Amino acid sequence: MNSITSVFRIVRDFLFSNINKQFLTFLFFLSLSGIFWMMLTLVETYEKELKIPVQISQIPNNVVLTSDDVDTVRITVRDRGWMILSYLYGNQLKRVYANFKNYNRGNGYGVIPANELMKLIHAQNPIMTSKITSIKPEKLEYFYNDGAHKRVPVRWSGRVIPEHLYFISQTQYWPDSVDVYASPGKLDSITVAYTETLNYANFRDTLIVDCQMAKVKGVKCVPEHIKVGFYTDVLTEESIDDIPIIALNMPEGKVLRTFPAKVKVSFVTGVSQFRNLRPEQFVVTADYKEIIAKPSDKCNIYLKSVPSGISRATLDLKQVDYLIEEE
């Protein structure tokens, strides 16, 4: 008990010593001046930009919005500081709802002009007494259709580059296609749906990315979120022998024989993919019509097709000896 009394006496003597009395007096008047300054500041008039979400409501059951059903308008209001402060940190401004039918212009298009947006904001936020000096954008547009859609494959877009000596051997999507909703004119022109721009570099292991579909005006993708998997492999320079030369455009009764009959292809691919490659996956051709049009001792051969994941494929020979025989 005596120890507690002693501590209390020490604290009391410290707080009410001459020096600390002066310091406490200073703090009091500093706080008081700060309160007066804040009161004077808050009664001044200011302009501030605020964001208000606007949602399209009462959408008919047979209608599909192909644009976002919620958009944001930015309004600049002029009012006293304390009111601006309540907008910023209070719960004064509510989401605004716009009736689909009231602003439908037909043909899959609707628009809410700026003057109507101001009316909606004031009508649905009766507590708001501030003057709106500007509103951006000047109008909100929405697009819709009657449910017309088609399924298209998904493709990634952007910049995805693995480490040096690695390459992307395979790309996989979950799901691999999406339903696209749009106006009939746009729907006919869409053959593939792209992801948002991806940007990844210097990775060597499998990369799985959660991403959104790219936003296109008047187009809606379902689902809007997908996963993309990038599978990597180590680059290697390899070759395959015994690839047969196939004759094209040969007339009936004639046979093209080439010397050699089979050739070698060199290429760059992944280590794991190379193990599964076979000669019949490569297509090397010689064209009879070209031989007849440009007679020579040798004929040109061409690498027409290679398996996916192969790059820088080249033939070890560009020309071969040949013989055309009657069957």
Coordinates of N, CA, C and O in Angstrom, one line a residue, residues 245-251 256 258 284-294 298-302 304 320 322 324:
I245 N 9.5 -38.9 -98.6 CA 9.1 -37.8 -99.5 C 7.8 -38.2 -100.2 O 7.7 -39.3 -100.9
I246 N 6.7 -37.4 -100.1 CA 5.4 -37.7 -100.7 C 5.3 -36.9 -102.0 O 5.5 -35.7 -102.0
A247 N 4.8 -37.6 -103.0 CA 4.6 -36.9 -104.3 C 3.2 -36.3 -104.4 O 2.2 -37.0 -104.0
L248 N 3.1 -35.1 -104.8 CA 1.8 -34.4 -105.0 C 1.5 -34.2 -106.4 O 2.4 -34.1 -107.3
N249 N 0.2 -34.2 -106.7 CA -0.4 -34.0 -108.1 C 0.2 -35.0 -109.1 O 0.3 -34.6 -110.3
M250 N 0.4 -36.2 -108.7 CA 0.8 -37.2 -109.7 C -0.3 -37.7 -110.6 O -1.4 -38.1 -110.0
P251 N -0.2 -37.7 -111.9 CA -1.2 -38.2 -112.8 C -1.3 -39.7 -112.6 O -0.4 -40.4 -112.2
L256 N 6.6 -41.2 -108.9 CA 7.8 -40.4 -108.7 C 8.7 -41.1 -107.7 O 8.2 -41.4 -106.6
T258 N 12.3 -40.7 -105.8 CA 13.4 -39.8 -105.4 C 14.5 -40.5 -104.8 O 14.4 -41.6 -104.2
V284 N 6.9 -34.2 -95.8 CA 7.9 -33.6 -96.8 C 7.3 -34.0 -98.2 O 7.0 -35.1 -98.4
T285 N 7.3 -33.0 -99.1 CA 6.6 -33.2 -100.4 C 7.5 -32.8 -101.6 O 8.4 -31.9 -101.4
A286 N 7.2 -33.4 -102.7 CA 7.7 -32.9 -104.0 C 6.5 -32.8 -105.0 O 5.6 -33.7 -105.0
D287 N 6.4 -31.7 -105.8 CA 5.2 -31.4 -106.6 C 5.5 -31.8 -108.0 O 6.4 -31.2 -108.7
Y288 N 4.7 -32.7 -108.6 CA 4.9 -33.1 -110.0 C 4.7 -31.9 -110.9 O 5.4 -31.8 -111.9
K289 N 3.7 -31.1 -110.6 CA 3.4 -29.9 -111.5 C 4.6 -29.0 -111.6 O 4.9 -28.5 -112.7
E290 N 5.3 -28.8 -110.5 CA 6.5 -27.9 -110.5 C 7.6 -28.6 -111.3 O 8.3 -27.9 -112.0
I291 N 7.7 -29.9 -111.2 CA 8.8 -30.6 -111.9 C 8.6 -30.5 -113.4 O 9.5 -30.3 -114.2
I292 N 7.3 -30.7 -113.9 CA 7.0 -30.6 -115.3 C 7.2 -29.1 -115.8 O 7.6 -28.9 -116.9
A293 N 6.8 -28.1 -114.9 CA 6.9 -26.7 -115.3 C 8.3 -26.3 -115.4 O 8.7 -25.4 -116.3
K294 N 9.2 -26.8 -114.6 CA 10.6 -26.4 -114.6 C 11.5 -27.7 -114.6 O 12.0 -28.1 -113.5
K298 N 17.3 -32.2 -110.8 CA 16.9 -32.4 -109.4 C 15.6 -31.7 -109.2 O 15.2 -30.8 -110.0
C299 N 14.8 -32.2 -108.3 CA 13.5 -31.5 -107.9 C 13.6 -31.0 -106.5 O 14.3 -31.5 -105.6
N300 N 12.8 -29.9 -106.3 CA 12.7 -29.3 -105.0 C 11.8 -30.1 -104.1 O 10.8 -30.7 -104.5
I301 N 12.2 -30.2 -102.8 CA 11.4 -30.8 -101.8 C 11.1 -29.8 -100.7 O 11.9 -28.9 -100.5
Y302 N 9.9 -29.9 -100.1 CA 9.4 -28.9 -99.1 C 8.9 -29.6 -97.9 O 8.3 -30.6 -97.9
K304 N 6.3 -29.5 -95.4 CA 4.9 -28.9 -95.4 C 4.3 -28.9 -94.1 O 3.4 -28.0 -93.8
V320 N 16.6 -33.1 -104.5 CA 17.0 -34.5 -104.6 C 16.9 -35.0 -106.1 O 16.2 -34.3 -106.9
Y322 N 15.6 -37.4 -109.0 CA 14.3 -38.1 -109.1 C 14.2 -38.8 -110.5 O 15.0 -38.6 -111.4
I324 N 10.8 -40.3 -112.9 CA 9.3 -40.5 -113.1 C 9.2 -41.8 -113.9 O 9.7 -41.9 -115.1

